[in-house]
Tab-separated table of C-alpha atoms in Angstrom:
chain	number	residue	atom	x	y	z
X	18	UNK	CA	60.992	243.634	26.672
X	19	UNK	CA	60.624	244.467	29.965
X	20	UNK	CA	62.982	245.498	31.895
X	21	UNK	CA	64.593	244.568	35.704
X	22	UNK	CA	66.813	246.468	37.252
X	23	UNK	CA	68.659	245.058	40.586
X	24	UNK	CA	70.256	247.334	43.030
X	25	UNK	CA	73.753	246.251	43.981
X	26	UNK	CA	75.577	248.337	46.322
X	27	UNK	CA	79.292	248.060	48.515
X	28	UNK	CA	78.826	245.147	50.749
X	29	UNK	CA	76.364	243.740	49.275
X	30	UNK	CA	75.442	239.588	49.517
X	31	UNK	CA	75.429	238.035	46.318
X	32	UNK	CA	72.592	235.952	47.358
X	33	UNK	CA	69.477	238.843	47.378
X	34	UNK	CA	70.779	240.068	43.853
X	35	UNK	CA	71.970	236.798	42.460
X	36	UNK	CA	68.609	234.895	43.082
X	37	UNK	CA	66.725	238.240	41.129
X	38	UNK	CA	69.035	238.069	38.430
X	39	UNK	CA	68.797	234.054	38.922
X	40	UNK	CA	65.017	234.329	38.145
X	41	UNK	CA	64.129	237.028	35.748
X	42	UNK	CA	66.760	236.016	33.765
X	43	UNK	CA	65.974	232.844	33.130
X	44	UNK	CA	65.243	231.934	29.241
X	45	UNK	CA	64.715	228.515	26.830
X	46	UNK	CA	62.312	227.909	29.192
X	47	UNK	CA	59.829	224.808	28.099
X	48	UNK	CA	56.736	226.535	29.389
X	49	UNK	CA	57.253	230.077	27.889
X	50	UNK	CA	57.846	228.791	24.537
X	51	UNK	CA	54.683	226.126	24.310
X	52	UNK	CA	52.876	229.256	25.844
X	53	UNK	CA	54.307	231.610	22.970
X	54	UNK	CA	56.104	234.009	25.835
X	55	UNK	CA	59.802	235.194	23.911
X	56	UNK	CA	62.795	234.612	26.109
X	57	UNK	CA	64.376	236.564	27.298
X	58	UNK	CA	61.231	237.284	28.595
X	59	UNK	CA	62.954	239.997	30.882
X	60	UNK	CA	66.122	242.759	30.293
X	61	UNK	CA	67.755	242.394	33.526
X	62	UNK	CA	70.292	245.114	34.597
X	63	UNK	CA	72.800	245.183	38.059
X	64	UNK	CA	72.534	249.127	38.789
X	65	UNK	CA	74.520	250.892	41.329
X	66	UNK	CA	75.962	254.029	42.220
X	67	UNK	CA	79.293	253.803	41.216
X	68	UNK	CA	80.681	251.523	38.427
X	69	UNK	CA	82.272	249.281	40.573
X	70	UNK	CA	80.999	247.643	44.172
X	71	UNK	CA	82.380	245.237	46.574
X	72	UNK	CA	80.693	242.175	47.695
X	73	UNK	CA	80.703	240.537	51.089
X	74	UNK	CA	83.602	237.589	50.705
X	75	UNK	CA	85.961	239.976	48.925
X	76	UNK	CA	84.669	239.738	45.683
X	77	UNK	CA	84.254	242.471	43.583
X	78	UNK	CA	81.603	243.424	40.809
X	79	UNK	CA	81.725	245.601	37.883
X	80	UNK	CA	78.633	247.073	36.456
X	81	UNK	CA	77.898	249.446	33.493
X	82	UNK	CA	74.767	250.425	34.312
X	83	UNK	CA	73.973	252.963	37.635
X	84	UNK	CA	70.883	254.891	39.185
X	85	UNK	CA	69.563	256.187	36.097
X	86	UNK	CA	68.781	252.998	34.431
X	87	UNK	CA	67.519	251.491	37.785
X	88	UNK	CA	65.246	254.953	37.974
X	89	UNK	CA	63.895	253.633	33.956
X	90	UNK	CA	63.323	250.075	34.507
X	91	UNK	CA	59.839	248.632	34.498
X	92	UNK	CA	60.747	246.791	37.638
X	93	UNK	CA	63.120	247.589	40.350
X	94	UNK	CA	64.417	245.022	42.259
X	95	UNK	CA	65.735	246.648	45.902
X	96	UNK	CA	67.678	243.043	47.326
X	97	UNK	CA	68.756	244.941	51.027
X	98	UNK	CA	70.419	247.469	52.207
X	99	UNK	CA	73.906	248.090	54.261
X	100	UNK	CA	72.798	249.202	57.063
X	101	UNK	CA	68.809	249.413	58.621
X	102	UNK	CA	70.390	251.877	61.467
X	103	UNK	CA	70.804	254.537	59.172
X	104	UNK	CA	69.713	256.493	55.546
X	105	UNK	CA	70.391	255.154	52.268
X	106	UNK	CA	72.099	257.599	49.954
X	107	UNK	CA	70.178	260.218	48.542
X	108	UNK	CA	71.137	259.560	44.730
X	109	UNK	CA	69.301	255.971	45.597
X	110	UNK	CA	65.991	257.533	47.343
X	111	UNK	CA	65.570	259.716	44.808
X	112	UNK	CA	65.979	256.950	41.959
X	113	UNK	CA	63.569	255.205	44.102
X	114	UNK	CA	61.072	257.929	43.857
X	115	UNK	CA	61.816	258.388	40.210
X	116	UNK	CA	61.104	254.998	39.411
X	117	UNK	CA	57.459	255.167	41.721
X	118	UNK	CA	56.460	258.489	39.878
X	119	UNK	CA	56.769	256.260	36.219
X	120	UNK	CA	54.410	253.420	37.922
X	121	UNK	CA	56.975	251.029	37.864
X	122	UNK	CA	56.951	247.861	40.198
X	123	UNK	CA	58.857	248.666	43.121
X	124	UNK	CA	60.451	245.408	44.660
X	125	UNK	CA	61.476	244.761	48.001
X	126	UNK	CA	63.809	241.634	49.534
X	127	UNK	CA	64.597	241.425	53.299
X	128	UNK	CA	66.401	244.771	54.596
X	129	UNK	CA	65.861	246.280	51.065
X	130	UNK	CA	62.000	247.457	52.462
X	131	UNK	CA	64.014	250.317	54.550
X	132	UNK	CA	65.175	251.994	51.177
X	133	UNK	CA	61.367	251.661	50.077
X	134	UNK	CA	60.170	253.632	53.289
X	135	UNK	CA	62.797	255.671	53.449
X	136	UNK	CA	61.687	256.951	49.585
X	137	UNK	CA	58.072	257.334	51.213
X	138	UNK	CA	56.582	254.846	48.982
X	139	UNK	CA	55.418	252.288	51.869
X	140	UNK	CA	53.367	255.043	53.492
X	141	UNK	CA	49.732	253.507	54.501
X	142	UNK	CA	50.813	250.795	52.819
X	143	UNK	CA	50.867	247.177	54.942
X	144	UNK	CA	54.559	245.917	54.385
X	145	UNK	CA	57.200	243.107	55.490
X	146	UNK	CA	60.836	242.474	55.911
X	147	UNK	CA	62.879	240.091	58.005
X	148	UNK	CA	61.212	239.650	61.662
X	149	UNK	CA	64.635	240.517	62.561
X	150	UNK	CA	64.019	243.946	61.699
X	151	UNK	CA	60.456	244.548	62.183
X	152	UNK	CA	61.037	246.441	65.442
X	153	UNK	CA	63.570	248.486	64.275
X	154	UNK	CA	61.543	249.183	61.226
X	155	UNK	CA	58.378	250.144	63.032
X	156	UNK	CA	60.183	252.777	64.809
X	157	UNK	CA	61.578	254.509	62.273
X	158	UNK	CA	58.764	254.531	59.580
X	159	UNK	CA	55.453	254.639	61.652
X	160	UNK	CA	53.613	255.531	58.536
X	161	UNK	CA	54.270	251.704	57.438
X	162	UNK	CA	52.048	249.469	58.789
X	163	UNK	CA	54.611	246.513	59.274
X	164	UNK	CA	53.461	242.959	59.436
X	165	UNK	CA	56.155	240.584	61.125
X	166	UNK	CA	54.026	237.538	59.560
X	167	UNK	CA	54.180	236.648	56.114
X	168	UNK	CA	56.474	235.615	53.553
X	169	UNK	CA	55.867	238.414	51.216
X	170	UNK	CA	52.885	241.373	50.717
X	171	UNK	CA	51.706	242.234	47.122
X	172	UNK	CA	50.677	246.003	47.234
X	173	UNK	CA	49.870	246.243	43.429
X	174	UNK	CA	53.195	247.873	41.717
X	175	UNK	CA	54.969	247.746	45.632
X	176	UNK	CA	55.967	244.327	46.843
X	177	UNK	CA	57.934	243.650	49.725
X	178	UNK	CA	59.268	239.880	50.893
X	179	UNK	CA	60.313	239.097	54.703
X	180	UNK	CA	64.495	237.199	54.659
X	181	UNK	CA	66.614	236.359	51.715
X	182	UNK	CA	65.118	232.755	50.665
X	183	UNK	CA	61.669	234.437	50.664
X	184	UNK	CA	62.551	236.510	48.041
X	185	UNK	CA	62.528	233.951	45.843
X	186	UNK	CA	59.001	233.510	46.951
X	187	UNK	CA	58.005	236.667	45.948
X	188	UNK	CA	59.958	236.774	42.540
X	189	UNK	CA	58.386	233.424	41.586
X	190	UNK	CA	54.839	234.890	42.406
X	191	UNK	CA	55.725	238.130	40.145
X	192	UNK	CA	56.284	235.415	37.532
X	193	UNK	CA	53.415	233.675	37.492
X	194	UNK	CA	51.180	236.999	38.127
X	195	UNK	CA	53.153	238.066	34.516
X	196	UNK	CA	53.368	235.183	32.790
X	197	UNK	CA	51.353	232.578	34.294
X	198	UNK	CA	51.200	229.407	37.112
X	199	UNK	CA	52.407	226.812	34.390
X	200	UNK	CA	55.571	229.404	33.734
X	201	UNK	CA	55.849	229.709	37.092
X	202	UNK	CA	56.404	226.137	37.750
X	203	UNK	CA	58.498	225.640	35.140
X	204	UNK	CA	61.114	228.085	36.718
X	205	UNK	CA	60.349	226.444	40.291
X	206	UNK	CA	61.209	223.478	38.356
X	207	UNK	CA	64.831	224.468	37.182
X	208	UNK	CA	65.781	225.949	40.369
X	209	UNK	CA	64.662	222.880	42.501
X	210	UNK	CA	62.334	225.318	44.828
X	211	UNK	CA	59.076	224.609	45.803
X	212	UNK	CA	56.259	225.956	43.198
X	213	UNK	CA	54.499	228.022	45.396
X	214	UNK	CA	54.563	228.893	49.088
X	215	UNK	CA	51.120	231.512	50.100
X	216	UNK	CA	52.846	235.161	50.672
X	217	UNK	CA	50.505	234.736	54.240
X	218	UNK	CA	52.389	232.047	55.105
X	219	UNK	CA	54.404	232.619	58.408
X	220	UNK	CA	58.021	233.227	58.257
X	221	UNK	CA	58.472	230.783	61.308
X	222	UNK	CA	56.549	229.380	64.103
X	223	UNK	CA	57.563	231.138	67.561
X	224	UNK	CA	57.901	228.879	70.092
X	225	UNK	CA	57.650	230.229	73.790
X	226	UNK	CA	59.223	227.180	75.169
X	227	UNK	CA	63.216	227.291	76.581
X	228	UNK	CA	65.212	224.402	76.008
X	229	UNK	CA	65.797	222.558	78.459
X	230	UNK	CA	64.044	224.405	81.346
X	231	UNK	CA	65.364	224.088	84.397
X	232	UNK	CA	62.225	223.120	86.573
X	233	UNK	CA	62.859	219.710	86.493
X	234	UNK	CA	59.017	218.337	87.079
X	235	UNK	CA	57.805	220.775	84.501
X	236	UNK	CA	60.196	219.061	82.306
X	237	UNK	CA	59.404	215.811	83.075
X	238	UNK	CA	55.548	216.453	82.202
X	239	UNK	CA	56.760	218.259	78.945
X	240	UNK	CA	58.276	215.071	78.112
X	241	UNK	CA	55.682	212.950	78.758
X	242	UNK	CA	53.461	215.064	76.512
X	243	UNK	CA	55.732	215.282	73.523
X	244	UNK	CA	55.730	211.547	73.267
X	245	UNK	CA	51.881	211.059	73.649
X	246	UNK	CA	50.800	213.793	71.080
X	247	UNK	CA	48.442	211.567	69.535
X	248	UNK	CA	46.461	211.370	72.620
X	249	UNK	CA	44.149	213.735	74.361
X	250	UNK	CA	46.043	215.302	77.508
X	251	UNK	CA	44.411	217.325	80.230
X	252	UNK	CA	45.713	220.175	81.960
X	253	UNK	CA	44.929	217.682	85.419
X	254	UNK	CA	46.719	214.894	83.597
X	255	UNK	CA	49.792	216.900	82.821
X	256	UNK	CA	49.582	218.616	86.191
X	257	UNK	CA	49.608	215.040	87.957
X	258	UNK	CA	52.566	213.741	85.297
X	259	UNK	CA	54.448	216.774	87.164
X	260	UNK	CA	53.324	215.596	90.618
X	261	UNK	CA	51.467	218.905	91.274
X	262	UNK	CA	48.661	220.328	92.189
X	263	UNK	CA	46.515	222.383	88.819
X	264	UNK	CA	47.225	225.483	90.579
X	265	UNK	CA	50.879	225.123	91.011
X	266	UNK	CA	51.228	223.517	87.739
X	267	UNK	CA	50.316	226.506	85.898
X	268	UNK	CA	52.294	228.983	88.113
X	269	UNK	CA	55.256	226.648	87.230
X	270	UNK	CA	54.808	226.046	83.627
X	271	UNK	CA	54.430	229.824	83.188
X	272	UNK	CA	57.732	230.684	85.063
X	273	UNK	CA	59.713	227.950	83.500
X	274	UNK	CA	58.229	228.856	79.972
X	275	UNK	CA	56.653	232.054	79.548
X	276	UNK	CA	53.410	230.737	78.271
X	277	UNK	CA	50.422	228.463	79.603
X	278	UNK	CA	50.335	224.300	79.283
X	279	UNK	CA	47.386	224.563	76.458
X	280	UNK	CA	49.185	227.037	74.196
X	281	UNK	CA	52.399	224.925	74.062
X	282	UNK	CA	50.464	222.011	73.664
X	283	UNK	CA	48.958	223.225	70.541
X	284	UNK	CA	52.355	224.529	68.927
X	285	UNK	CA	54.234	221.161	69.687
X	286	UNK	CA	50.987	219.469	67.649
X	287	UNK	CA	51.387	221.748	65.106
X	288	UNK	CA	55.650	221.152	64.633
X	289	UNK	CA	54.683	217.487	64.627
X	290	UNK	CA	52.078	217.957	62.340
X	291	UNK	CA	54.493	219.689	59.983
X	292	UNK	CA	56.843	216.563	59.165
X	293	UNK	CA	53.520	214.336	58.156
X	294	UNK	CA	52.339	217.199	55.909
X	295	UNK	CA	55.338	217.137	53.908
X	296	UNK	CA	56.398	213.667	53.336
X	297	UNK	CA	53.414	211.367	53.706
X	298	UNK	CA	50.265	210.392	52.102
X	299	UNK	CA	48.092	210.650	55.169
X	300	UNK	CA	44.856	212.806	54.667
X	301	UNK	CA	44.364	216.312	56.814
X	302	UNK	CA	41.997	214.191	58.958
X	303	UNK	CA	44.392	211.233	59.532
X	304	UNK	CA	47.351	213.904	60.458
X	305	UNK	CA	45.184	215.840	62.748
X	306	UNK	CA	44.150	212.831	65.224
X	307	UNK	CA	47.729	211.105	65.195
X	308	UNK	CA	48.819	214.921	66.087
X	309	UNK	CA	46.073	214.497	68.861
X	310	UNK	CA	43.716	217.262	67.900
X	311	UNK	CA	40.284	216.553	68.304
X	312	UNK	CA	38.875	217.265	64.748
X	313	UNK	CA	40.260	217.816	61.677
X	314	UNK	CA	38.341	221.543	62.214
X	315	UNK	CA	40.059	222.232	65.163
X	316	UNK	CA	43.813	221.235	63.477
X	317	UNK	CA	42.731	223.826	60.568
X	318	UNK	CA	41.867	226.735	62.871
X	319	UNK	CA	45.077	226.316	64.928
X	320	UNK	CA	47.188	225.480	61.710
X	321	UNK	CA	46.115	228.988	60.130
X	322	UNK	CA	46.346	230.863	63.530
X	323	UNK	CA	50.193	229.684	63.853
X	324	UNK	CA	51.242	229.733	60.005
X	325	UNK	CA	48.475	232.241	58.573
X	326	UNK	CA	48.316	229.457	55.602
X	327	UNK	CA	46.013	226.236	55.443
X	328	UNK	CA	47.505	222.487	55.993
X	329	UNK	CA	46.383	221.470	52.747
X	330	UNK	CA	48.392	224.734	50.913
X	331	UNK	CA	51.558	223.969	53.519
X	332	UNK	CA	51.515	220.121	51.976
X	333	UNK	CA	51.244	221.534	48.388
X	334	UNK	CA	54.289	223.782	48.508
X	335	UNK	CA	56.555	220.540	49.165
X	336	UNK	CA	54.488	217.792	47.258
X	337	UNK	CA	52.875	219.506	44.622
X	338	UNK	CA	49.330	217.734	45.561
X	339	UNK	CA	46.565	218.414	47.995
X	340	UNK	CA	45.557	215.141	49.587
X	341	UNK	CA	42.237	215.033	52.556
X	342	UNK	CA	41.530	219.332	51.423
């Protein structure tokens, strides 16, 4: 059987290591058994230091199993760490390393990608964690090419997720690479998740804009624009909603927001585009004109620029259908 092992650690949230435990040790699962896959398909083991840890919320948990058995498991689950400002105990780098050396699958969730780095085994690799910490993370690992975007990177046997929820993400997608999509969605299934969501897929859309700002005619124009999405809007259209001239329209949009009219423009059509995607029936085409792009082309290229995923894989993760591909 093979085996899990999940890092749990003083301090810890029960929500990284519950959802890994949650996952791989599922079993009597419909799927598996049509697909002749025994369950307990996994051996999942809580592994820490010391026999006993406590948990953020006061709550203490007791564990049999420590370093050594997280060092021999086939997969090793890393949920986060205490603290990104400094080192993770040596005992735990070197069970890390241990683990790496057998080829196991090294697993990252959120914060837990420091304690992966800090064992060296992230070096020239491409990697995530929370955007949170991305900064922080750069800095001290710049032999880990760290990318801010997406939901989770598969290196092979080293896979690293960005914040907590997306670790279920990445847990499902070990799944289904294991034991297939129709397992996979079978698990999705019992813990009311969606299926699938692309590990490109953005952690969040950045939006530039302030709320409110405080230049009252740039506001007024914003306004104007939000509730005429549908149509086409000019820079000289929005400039005149603001009663100013182009050139003092952009010097004002760009104090009051920190970006230009166009590029705002396209990320408030994309937010509204995101609430059609997931609950109506409206083809990609139909979505991108009432979102006021001017092709169904155009809505795709922005769409993948903002979320590094497509609309038609976005609307799959909540409906379980493509509709207008």
């Amino acid at each position: 059987m093979h085996s899990v092992a999940v890092l749990a650690y003083d301090g810890m949230s029960g929500f990284e290591s519950g959802l890994a435990a949650e996952i791989f040790g599922m079993h009597d699962l419909s799927a598996a058994f049509s697909a002749g896959i025994p369950t307990p398909w996994y051996s999942v083991k809580l592994c820490s230091e010391k026999p006993e840890v406590r948990m953020l919320g006061g709550a203490t948990v007791r564990t049999s199993y420590g370093l050594a058995d997280l060092a021999a498991a086939d997969t090793v689950v890393i949920p986060s760490v205490r603290d990104t400002t400094t080192s993770s105990s040596p005992a735990l780098i070197e069970a890390i390393r241990a683990a790496h050396q057998r080829n196991s699958r090294l697993v990252s969730i959120c914060s837990g990608a420091f304690a992966l780095a800090e064992a060296g085994v992230l070096d020239g690799r491409t990697a995530t964690t929370h955007w949170i910490y991305v900064d922080l993370m750069q800095e001290r690992f710049p032999e880990v090419d760290v990318d801010p975007t997406p939901l989770y990177v598969d290196g092979g046997n080293v896979l690293t997720s960005a914040g907590c929820a997306a670790g279920l993400d990445l847990c499902l997608h070990i799944v289904r690479s294991d034991h297939g999509a129709h397992v996979a969605n079978d698990v999705a299934r019992r813990l009311v998740i969606a299926p699938h969501r692309a590990g490109g897929q953005a952690q969040y859309i950045e939006s530039p804009v302030p709320e409110p700002t405080t230049d009252g005619q740039i506001a007024g124009g914003m306004a104007w624009a939000l509730a005429n999405l549908d149509s086409p809007i000019t820079l000289d259209e929005l400039a005149a909603r603001s009663s100013l001239s182009r050139r003092s329209y952009l010097r004002r949009f760009a104090k009051a927001t920190g970006t230009t009219p166009i590029k705002w423009l396209i990320t408030q059509r994309i937010q509204a585009s995101l609430a059609l995607l997931e609950s109506s029936d409206l083809s990609i085409e139909q979505i991108s004109a009432r979102v006021g792009f001017d092709s169904a082309v155009t809505f795709r290229h922005h769409f993948v620029r903002a979320l590094r995923t497509t609309p038609s894989e976005y609307r799959s993760c909540f409906t379980g259908r493509v509709l207008g591909a």
